[in-house]
mmCIF file of C-alpha atoms in Angstrom:
data_model
loop_
_atom_site.group_PDB
_atom_site.id
_atom_site.type_symbol
_atom_site.label_atom_id
_atom_site.label_comp_id
_atom_site.label_asym_id
_atom_site.label_seq_id
_atom_site.Cartn_x
_atom_site.Cartn_y
_atom_site.Cartn_z
ATOM 1 C CA MET Q 76 109.002 97.352 85.694
ATOM 2 C CA LYS Q 77 110.273 93.841 86.311
ATOM 3 C CA TYR Q 78 111.389 92.563 89.708
ATOM 4 C CA GLY Q 79 113.414 89.399 90.210
ATOM 5 C CA PHE Q 80 112.647 87.278 93.197
ATOM 6 C CA LEU Q 81 115.932 88.072 94.871
ATOM 7 C CA ALA Q 82 116.964 88.216 98.471
ATOM 8 C CA LEU Q 83 115.967 91.581 99.893
ATOM 9 C CA LEU Q 84 118.916 93.776 100.679
ATOM 10 C CA GLY Q 85 117.425 96.445 102.884
ATOM 11 C CA VAL Q 86 114.608 97.217 105.303
ATOM 12 C CA VAL Q 87 112.223 100.030 104.507
ATOM 13 C CA SER Q 88 111.916 101.824 107.835
ATOM 14 C CA VAL Q 89 108.666 103.363 109.036
ATOM 15 C CA SER Q 90 108.901 106.151 111.566
ATOM 16 C CA GLN Q 91 106.008 106.613 113.946
ATOM 17 C CA ALA Q 92 106.021 110.332 113.230
ATOM 18 C CA SER Q 93 105.702 109.767 109.488
ATOM 19 C CA ILE Q 94 102.221 108.213 109.729
ATOM 20 C CA ASP Q 95 99.452 110.477 111.004
ATOM 21 C CA LEU Q 96 96.501 108.148 111.501
ATOM 22 C CA LYS Q 97 94.018 110.945 112.176
ATOM 23 C CA ALA Q 98 95.025 112.807 109.030
ATOM 24 C CA ASN Q 99 94.984 109.565 107.066
ATOM 25 C CA GLU Q 100 91.305 109.083 107.861
ATOM 26 C CA GLN Q 101 90.573 111.759 105.262
ATOM 27 C CA PRO Q 102 90.204 110.262 101.755
ATOM 28 C CA LEU Q 103 92.680 111.520 99.188
ATOM 29 C CA PRO Q 104 91.322 113.179 96.041
ATOM 30 C CA VAL Q 105 90.897 110.904 93.023
ATOM 31 C CA THR Q 106 90.557 111.871 89.372
ATOM 32 C CA VAL Q 107 87.971 110.191 87.154
ATOM 33 C CA ASP Q 108 89.987 108.512 84.382
ATOM 34 C CA GLN Q 109 88.078 108.200 81.121
ATOM 35 C CA ALA Q 110 90.795 106.043 79.543
ATOM 36 C CA ALA Q 111 90.452 103.523 82.385
ATOM 37 C CA ILE Q 112 86.641 103.623 82.224
ATOM 38 C CA ALA Q 113 86.839 102.789 78.522
ATOM 39 C CA LYS Q 114 88.574 99.521 79.409
ATOM 40 C CA ILE Q 115 85.715 98.207 81.560
ATOM 41 C CA PRO Q 116 84.401 95.177 79.604
ATOM 42 C CA GLN Q 117 81.017 95.920 78.077
ATOM 43 C CA ASN Q 118 79.630 92.597 79.255
ATOM 44 C CA TYR Q 119 81.008 92.815 82.792
ATOM 45 C CA LYS Q 120 78.345 92.937 85.503
ATOM 46 C CA PHE Q 121 79.464 94.485 88.772
ATOM 47 C CA VAL Q 122 78.277 92.823 91.980
ATOM 48 C CA GLU Q 123 76.261 96.001 92.568
ATOM 49 C CA PRO Q 124 75.588 98.242 89.543
ATOM 50 C CA GLY Q 125 77.698 101.401 89.606
ATOM 51 C CA THR Q 126 79.740 100.124 92.548
ATOM 52 C CA LEU Q 127 83.140 98.469 92.905
ATOM 53 C CA THR Q 128 82.809 95.813 95.611
ATOM 54 C CA VAL Q 129 86.236 95.169 97.114
ATOM 55 C CA ALA Q 130 87.261 92.541 99.642
ATOM 56 C CA ILE Q 131 89.802 93.914 102.113
ATOM 57 C CA SER Q 132 91.387 92.444 105.212
ATOM 58 C CA ALA Q 133 89.111 92.102 108.214
ATOM 59 C CA LEU Q 134 92.183 92.162 110.465
ATOM 60 C CA ASN Q 135 93.734 95.247 111.981
ATOM 61 C CA SER Q 136 97.124 95.056 110.278
ATOM 62 C CA PRO Q 137 98.400 98.622 109.956
ATOM 63 C CA PRO Q 138 99.465 100.121 107.659
ATOM 64 C CA LEU Q 139 97.692 97.702 105.266
ATOM 65 C CA ALA Q 140 94.246 97.874 106.855
ATOM 66 C CA LEU Q 141 92.851 99.064 110.175
ATOM 67 C CA LEU Q 142 89.852 100.725 111.785
ATOM 68 C CA ALA Q 143 89.592 104.508 111.959
ATOM 69 C CA SER Q 144 88.872 106.341 115.213
ATOM 70 C CA ASP Q 145 85.122 105.790 114.731
ATOM 71 C CA ASN Q 146 85.847 102.056 115.122
ATOM 72 C CA ARG Q 147 83.862 101.404 111.943
ATOM 73 C CA THR Q 148 85.524 102.958 108.881
ATOM 74 C CA ARG Q 149 88.294 100.956 107.214
ATOM 75 C CA ILE Q 150 91.476 102.870 106.436
ATOM 76 C CA GLY Q 151 94.975 101.815 105.400
ATOM 77 C CA SER Q 152 96.952 101.484 102.201
ATOM 78 C CA ASP Q 153 94.766 98.739 100.716
ATOM 79 C CA PRO Q 154 91.496 100.664 101.316
ATOM 80 C CA ASP Q 155 93.180 103.750 99.837
ATOM 81 C CA ILE Q 156 94.162 101.794 96.722
ATOM 82 C CA ALA Q 157 90.564 100.570 96.506
ATOM 83 C CA ARG Q 158 89.365 104.193 96.604
ATOM 84 C CA LEU Q 159 91.820 105.064 93.829
ATOM 85 C CA LEU Q 160 90.429 102.264 91.679
ATOM 86 C CA ALA Q 161 86.755 103.044 92.263
ATOM 87 C CA GLY Q 162 87.208 106.787 91.864
ATOM 88 C CA SER Q 163 89.274 106.430 88.693
ATOM 89 C CA LEU Q 164 86.602 104.172 87.202
ATOM 90 C CA GLY Q 165 83.772 106.548 88.124
ATOM 91 C CA LEU Q 166 82.255 104.041 90.549
ATOM 92 C CA LYS Q 167 81.066 104.101 94.134
ATOM 93 C CA LEU Q 168 83.118 101.961 96.516
ATOM 94 C CA LYS Q 169 81.936 99.203 98.822
ATOM 95 C CA LEU Q 170 84.582 97.729 101.114
ATOM 96 C CA VAL Q 171 83.858 94.268 102.500
ATOM 97 C CA PRO Q 172 86.066 93.135 105.423
ATOM 98 C CA THR Q 173 87.081 89.579 104.578
ATOM 99 C CA ALA Q 174 89.085 86.815 106.244
ATOM 100 C CA TRP Q 175 92.181 85.745 104.311
ATOM 101 C CA GLU Q 176 90.763 82.240 103.895
ATOM 102 C CA ASP Q 177 87.568 83.576 102.277
ATOM 103 C CA TRP Q 178 88.758 85.818 99.440
ATOM 104 C CA PRO Q 179 89.450 83.038 96.870
ATOM 105 C CA LEU Q 180 85.900 81.649 97.033
ATOM 106 C CA GLY Q 181 84.465 85.159 97.201
ATOM 107 C CA ILE Q 182 86.163 86.145 93.947
ATOM 108 C CA SER Q 183 85.421 82.840 92.195
ATOM 109 C CA SER Q 184 81.737 82.925 93.169
ATOM 110 C CA GLY Q 185 81.237 86.572 92.199
ATOM 111 C CA ARG Q 186 80.693 87.911 95.711
ATOM 112 C CA TYR Q 187 83.384 90.569 95.172
ATOM 113 C CA ASP Q 188 84.586 92.359 92.053
ATOM 114 C CA VAL Q 189 88.122 92.705 93.386
ATOM 115 C CA ALA Q 190 90.154 91.428 96.336
ATOM 116 C CA LEU Q 191 92.788 93.665 97.951
ATOM 117 C CA VAL Q 192 94.065 91.600 100.861
ATOM 118 C CA ASN Q 193 97.823 92.064 100.330
ATOM 119 C CA ILE Q 194 97.677 89.193 97.816
ATOM 120 C CA ALA Q 195 100.976 88.273 96.176
ATOM 121 C CA VAL Q 196 101.119 86.865 92.663
ATOM 122 C CA THR Q 197 102.039 83.178 92.481
ATOM 123 C CA GLU Q 198 102.033 80.866 89.480
ATOM 124 C CA GLN Q 199 99.469 78.672 91.220
ATOM 125 C CA ARG Q 200 97.071 81.551 91.863
ATOM 126 C CA LYS Q 201 97.380 82.734 88.260
ATOM 127 C CA GLN Q 202 95.536 79.589 87.186
ATOM 128 C CA LYS Q 203 92.326 80.884 88.787
ATOM 129 C CA PHE Q 204 92.747 84.634 89.077
ATOM 130 C CA ASP Q 205 93.933 87.675 87.123
ATOM 131 C CA PHE Q 206 96.283 90.195 88.720
ATOM 132 C CA ALA Q 207 97.169 93.863 88.229
ATOM 133 C CA THR Q 208 100.212 94.748 90.329
ATOM 134 C CA TYR Q 209 100.307 97.722 92.681
ATOM 135 C CA ARG Q 210 103.113 97.041 95.171
ATOM 136 C CA VAL Q 211 106.249 94.987 95.644
ATOM 137 C CA ASP Q 212 105.696 92.468 98.407
ATOM 138 C CA SER Q 213 108.362 92.312 101.090
ATOM 139 C CA LEU Q 214 108.299 89.879 104.004
ATOM 140 C CA ALA Q 215 110.052 90.248 107.338
ATOM 141 C CA PHE Q 216 110.876 88.380 110.523
ATOM 142 C CA SER Q 217 110.246 90.284 113.741
ATOM 143 C CA VAL Q 218 110.782 89.416 117.393
ATOM 144 C CA LYS Q 219 110.207 90.886 120.823
ATOM 145 C CA SER Q 220 112.539 93.825 121.396
ATOM 146 C CA THR Q 221 114.267 91.983 124.265
ATOM 147 C CA SER Q 222 114.664 88.707 122.340
ATOM 148 C CA ASP Q 223 118.068 87.060 122.093
ATOM 149 C CA VAL Q 224 117.472 86.577 118.356
ATOM 150 C CA GLN Q 225 119.559 89.112 116.462
ATOM 151 C CA SER Q 226 119.292 87.922 112.876
ATOM 152 C CA ILE Q 227 117.237 85.528 110.749
ATOM 153 C CA LYS Q 228 118.636 84.802 107.304
ATOM 154 C CA ASN Q 229 118.032 81.121 106.597
ATOM 155 C CA ALA Q 230 116.362 77.895 107.668
ATOM 156 C CA GLU Q 231 118.880 77.153 110.396
ATOM 157 C CA ASP Q 232 118.082 80.451 112.131
ATOM 158 C CA LEU Q 233 114.470 79.307 112.609
ATOM 159 C CA ALA Q 234 115.219 75.760 113.749
ATOM 160 C CA GLY Q 235 113.176 74.907 116.846
ATOM 161 C CA LYS Q 236 111.513 78.309 117.047
ATOM 162 C CA LYS Q 237 107.785 79.033 117.325
ATOM 163 C CA VAL Q 238 106.817 81.134 114.321
ATOM 164 C CA ILE Q 239 103.533 82.998 113.787
ATOM 165 C CA VAL Q 240 102.518 82.691 110.155
ATOM 166 C CA GLY Q 241 99.308 83.059 108.148
ATOM 167 C CA SER Q 242 97.684 79.924 106.752
ATOM 168 C CA GLY Q 243 97.750 79.721 102.961
ATOM 169 C CA THR Q 244 100.227 82.599 102.596
ATOM 170 C CA ASN Q 245 103.536 82.836 100.777
ATOM 171 C CA GLN Q 246 105.303 83.133 104.115
ATOM 172 C CA GLU Q 247 103.767 79.835 105.221
ATOM 173 C CA ARG Q 248 105.121 78.140 102.087
ATOM 174 C CA ILE Q 249 108.578 79.584 102.742
ATOM 175 C CA LEU Q 250 108.487 78.443 106.364
ATOM 176 C CA LEU Q 251 107.387 74.915 105.455
ATOM 177 C CA GLY Q 252 110.118 74.747 102.820
ATOM 178 C CA TRP Q 253 112.707 75.785 105.392
ATOM 179 C CA ASN Q 254 111.320 73.161 107.772
ATOM 180 C CA GLU Q 255 112.077 70.510 105.160
ATOM 181 C CA GLU Q 256 115.636 71.850 104.903
ATOM 182 C CA ASN Q 257 116.016 71.636 108.679
ATOM 183 C CA LYS Q 258 114.670 68.078 108.792
ATOM 184 C CA GLN Q 259 117.050 66.952 106.059
ATOM 185 C CA ALA Q 260 119.940 68.537 107.942
ATOM 186 C CA GLY Q 261 118.952 66.809 111.181
ATOM 187 C CA ARG Q 262 117.777 70.033 112.805
ATOM 188 C CA GLU Q 263 114.517 70.579 114.647
ATOM 189 C CA PRO Q 264 111.936 72.255 112.388
ATOM 190 C CA ALA Q 265 110.170 75.452 113.384
ATOM 191 C CA LEU Q 266 106.703 75.183 114.883
ATOM 192 C CA PRO Q 267 104.148 77.161 112.828
ATOM 193 C CA ILE Q 268 101.596 79.027 114.930
ATOM 194 C CA TYR Q 269 98.423 79.971 113.087
ATOM 195 C CA LEU Q 270 96.476 82.932 114.459
ATOM 196 C CA THR Q 271 93.578 84.831 112.934
ATOM 197 C CA ASP Q 272 94.002 88.283 114.456
ATOM 198 C CA ASP Q 273 96.818 90.747 114.963
ATOM 199 C CA ALA Q 274 96.136 91.354 118.661
ATOM 200 C CA SER Q 275 96.722 87.682 119.437
ATOM 201 C CA GLY Q 276 99.971 87.787 117.493
ATOM 202 C CA ASN Q 277 101.226 90.720 119.540
ATOM 203 C CA LEU Q 278 100.231 88.951 122.762
ATOM 204 C CA TYR Q 279 101.967 85.706 121.741
ATOM 205 C CA ILE Q 280 105.209 87.524 120.903
ATOM 206 C CA GLN Q 281 105.258 89.643 124.051
ATOM 207 C CA SER Q 282 104.347 86.736 126.359
ATOM 208 C CA GLY Q 283 106.907 84.360 124.865
ATOM 209 C CA ARG Q 284 104.307 81.944 123.491
ATOM 210 C CA ALA Q 285 105.839 82.614 120.079
ATOM 211 C CA ASP Q 286 109.395 83.570 119.149
ATOM 212 C CA VAL Q 287 109.009 85.091 115.710
ATOM 213 C CA PHE Q 288 106.372 86.816 113.574
ATOM 214 C CA PHE Q 289 106.792 86.195 109.834
ATOM 215 C CA GLY Q 290 104.618 88.473 107.724
ATOM 216 C CA PRO Q 291 104.437 91.637 105.603
ATOM 217 C CA GLN Q 292 107.456 93.869 106.116
ATOM 218 C CA SER Q 293 105.400 97.049 106.221
ATOM 219 C CA VAL Q 294 103.313 95.646 109.093
ATOM 220 C CA SER Q 295 106.383 94.560 111.069
ATOM 221 C CA ALA Q 296 108.168 97.882 110.539
ATOM 222 C CA TYR Q 297 105.061 99.814 111.550
ATOM 223 C CA LYS Q 298 104.660 97.871 114.793
ATOM 224 C CA ALA Q 299 108.332 98.266 115.691
ATOM 225 C CA ALA Q 300 108.247 102.029 115.130
ATOM 226 C CA LEU Q 301 104.904 102.555 116.861
ATOM 227 C CA THR Q 302 105.513 100.716 120.146
ATOM 228 C CA GLY Q 303 109.211 99.850 120.354
ATOM 229 C CA LYS Q 304 108.166 96.439 121.718
ATOM 230 C CA SER Q 305 109.341 94.507 118.655
ATOM 231 C CA ARG Q 306 112.096 94.756 116.061
ATOM 232 C CA VAL Q 307 112.741 93.446 112.573
ATOM 233 C CA VAL Q 308 115.631 90.961 112.451
ATOM 234 C CA GLY Q 309 115.567 89.774 108.881
ATOM 235 C CA LEU Q 310 113.794 89.751 105.550
ATOM 236 C CA GLY Q 311 112.200 86.918 103.627
ATOM 237 C CA PRO Q 312 114.189 85.170 100.886
ATOM 238 C CA LYS Q 313 111.802 86.161 98.087
ATOM 239 C CA LYS Q 314 109.859 89.159 97.002
ATOM 240 C CA ALA Q 315 106.950 89.307 94.632
ATOM 241 C CA TYR Q 316 104.171 91.551 93.439
ATOM 242 C CA VAL Q 317 101.106 92.473 95.471
ATOM 243 C CA ALA Q 318 98.192 92.817 93.087
ATOM 244 C CA THR Q 319 94.504 93.484 92.657
ATOM 245 C CA THR Q 320 92.851 90.091 92.257
ATOM 246 C CA THR Q 321 89.897 89.357 89.984
ATOM 247 C CA LYS Q 322 88.210 86.298 88.528
ATOM 248 C CA LYS Q 323 90.185 84.719 85.702
ATOM 249 C CA GLY Q 324 89.082 85.766 82.243
ATOM 250 C CA ASN Q 325 86.462 88.429 83.041
ATOM 251 C CA GLU Q 326 88.880 91.107 81.698
ATOM 252 C CA LEU Q 327 88.184 93.621 84.477
ATOM 253 C CA VAL Q 328 91.900 93.417 85.241
ATOM 254 C CA TYR Q 329 92.747 95.684 82.284
ATOM 255 C CA ALA Q 330 90.532 98.486 83.585
ATOM 256 C CA LEU Q 331 92.176 98.141 87.002
ATOM 257 C CA GLN Q 332 95.618 98.235 85.415
ATOM 258 C CA ALA Q 333 94.707 101.389 83.491
ATOM 259 C CA ALA Q 334 93.295 102.986 86.658
ATOM 260 C CA LEU Q 335 96.518 102.251 88.533
ATOM 261 C CA ASP Q 336 98.727 103.521 85.714
ATOM 262 C CA GLY Q 337 96.711 106.720 85.499
ATOM 263 C CA ALA Q 338 96.981 107.238 89.259
ATOM 264 C CA ILE Q 339 100.745 106.656 89.044
ATOM 265 C CA GLN Q 340 101.103 109.212 86.251
ATOM 266 C CA ARG Q 341 99.072 111.794 88.207
ATOM 267 C CA GLY Q 342 100.960 111.177 91.454
ATOM 268 C CA GLU Q 343 97.853 110.038 93.337
ATOM 269 C CA TYR Q 344 99.249 106.535 93.815
ATOM 270 C CA GLN Q 345 102.505 107.876 95.266
ATOM 271 C CA GLN Q 346 100.513 109.935 97.787
ATOM 272 C CA VAL Q 347 98.851 106.761 99.065
ATOM 273 C CA LEU Q 348 102.133 104.924 99.610
ATOM 274 C CA ALA Q 349 103.805 107.972 101.170
ATOM 275 C CA ARG Q 350 101.175 108.510 103.815
ATOM 276 C CA TRP Q 351 101.385 104.862 104.883
ATOM 277 C CA GLY Q 352 105.200 104.646 104.869
ATOM 278 C CA GLU Q 353 105.324 102.250 101.907
ATOM 279 C CA GLN Q 354 107.342 104.357 99.457
ATOM 280 C CA GLY Q 355 109.972 101.633 99.146
ATOM 281 C CA GLU Q 356 107.368 99.158 97.852
ATOM 282 C CA GLY Q 357 106.100 101.221 94.915
ATOM 283 C CA VAL Q 358 105.940 100.169 91.253
ATOM 284 C CA ALA Q 359 106.597 102.380 88.232
ATOM 285 C CA GLN Q 360 103.665 100.839 86.358
ATOM 286 C CA SER Q 361 101.059 98.145 86.872
ATOM 287 C CA GLU Q 362 101.510 94.805 85.153
ATOM 288 C CA VAL Q 363 98.893 92.196 84.357
ATOM 289 C CA ASN Q 364 99.777 88.660 85.427
ATOM 290 C CA PRO Q 365 103.568 89.052 85.748
ATOM 291 C CA PRO Q 366 105.797 86.071 86.613
ATOM 292 C CA GLY Q 367 104.723 84.818 90.027
ATOM 293 C CA ILE Q 368 106.514 83.106 92.866
ATOM 294 C CA THR Q 369 106.952 79.355 92.437
ATOM 295 C CA TYR Q 370 107.751 76.820 95.141
#
């Protein structure tokens, strides 16, 4: 399935009642997929034999990744996709909480087999990494529920505002591009605010130290539904694929693609998205290295 990088036309809502965190702590059943196992390269050496070592977000960013009630186990849609991959390939799973800044070196150096950190495909990243798509990436702008900001659609709407954004992310590139537009038009650019944890982001928004959070739509929608203290006021100008990320050329990507396609055909993939409120971001099939976002 191909997706153009068009302006998003709707917001996928997440109702608080639709996500049962306690129930979601229980792993979903996974079927061993012999066709996917057959695509594991014969010369590929896993970081740990018989184990799929997967980098996932160290941040609590529900529904993508968060800590379970034991304050130790990682749950969320990305960990669930990792379990689908490992189980389909007949492997044990090792999840490694990883900072966003660290996954590229970790993959390149062989510290992880796969990175699942809500990584979107870009043409630049395709030079160093291979991708197998598993979601459509949507970005959103959210504000404090009592904010005067009602809508964000373009660069002018962010002029002079303090915007929380992740370093090295697609949303940062969009924001910096819009800042250039504002400068050329004689408007004050937005002030990027770089934070490394979700709790600080919530505090900055609620205290007025930041005006806008610009990040994954599913995260923004989840927060708004869960607490009512924030609301989504606009969607990013581009959408792309979120994909499993592996080292360029090691060919593991084709086994991951086959594992995802098998899980889609069996309905196991759809169960993952449904229990995390991400049904609107599903793909009909996984693609290897599709066209990526360019800037």
